[in-house]
């Protein structure tokens, strides 16, 4: 009926007893193509007009997003090669504003994007503010993708191949004003983008990845200056990787508090 493994359905029934059928139905539908307009190169309204001039209809989403009525190859998007826009899902576009909103960020504020590849959230942070940003990823090839993304958009950051969970190998001892931890996860929230995920995952993967998330949270938290902000996010709908992970973190760290979004 649902085209998901039974264990997946049962976990969603447990985690989201009121909404699990809607989640499963959504997983079986193709997702829309969402763009993020580079606010350093122009306004969203102006770019929307450029799309319309090319016969491409779109609707605003969030602060910087446009949802295309019909998906398009990126070479059909005006100015894409020149960095006027990027492809990024609407939910992923929430991360940078959550880290930066509600305070004045002085030019040169130190920010860590701990699991940065392919660089979409890194770029979104830099489109919003003039930051001293360090972007990490464990995979050299994926780090090259971050560099390519920043180059196309006309942005600059320090990109390093390193394990965020091993600060001794890369941290210079200076605390960060903000940390974005887009942690490794089951990707249970992006099934409509990657339909094979539900069949490739196994039940034990949830606990295994939750342990990785916990290690990263506990390791990176001391690198934040007093009063700094850490945004923890995953692309999973499983509570073990989201709400339960956050609650457990708060129980271990009495110097942390949740900031209402």
PDB file of C-alpha atoms in Angstrom, residues 51 68 85 115-116 145 148 159 175 185 210 212 216 260:
ATOM      1  CA  UNK A  51      12.055  33.843 -15.046  1.00  0.00           C
ATOM      2  CA  UNK A  68       9.077  26.605 -10.190  1.00  0.00           C
ATOM      3  CA  UNK A  85      20.417  31.541  -8.278  1.00  0.00           C
ATOM      4  CA  UNK A 115      29.401  19.059   7.371  1.00  0.00           C
ATOM      5  CA  UNK A 116      29.268  21.463   4.490  1.00  0.00           C
ATOM      6  CA  UNK A 145      32.113  20.729  -5.006  1.00  0.00           C
ATOM      7  CA  UNK A 148      32.832  25.097  -7.268  1.00  0.00           C
ATOM      8  CA  UNK A 159      37.207  25.045   2.755  1.00  0.00           C
ATOM      9  CA  UNK A 175      35.811  29.932  19.417  1.00  0.00           C
ATOM     10  CA  UNK A 185      21.520  11.029   8.937  1.00  0.00           C
ATOM     11  CA  UNK A 210      22.115   8.876  15.930  1.00  0.00           C
ATOM     12  CA  UNK A 212      27.357   9.840  15.067  1.00  0.00           C
ATOM     13  CA  UNK A 216      29.395  15.562  16.677  1.00  0.00           C
ATOM     14  CA  UNK A 260      12.562  29.756  19.863  1.00  0.00           C
TER      15      UNK A 260
END
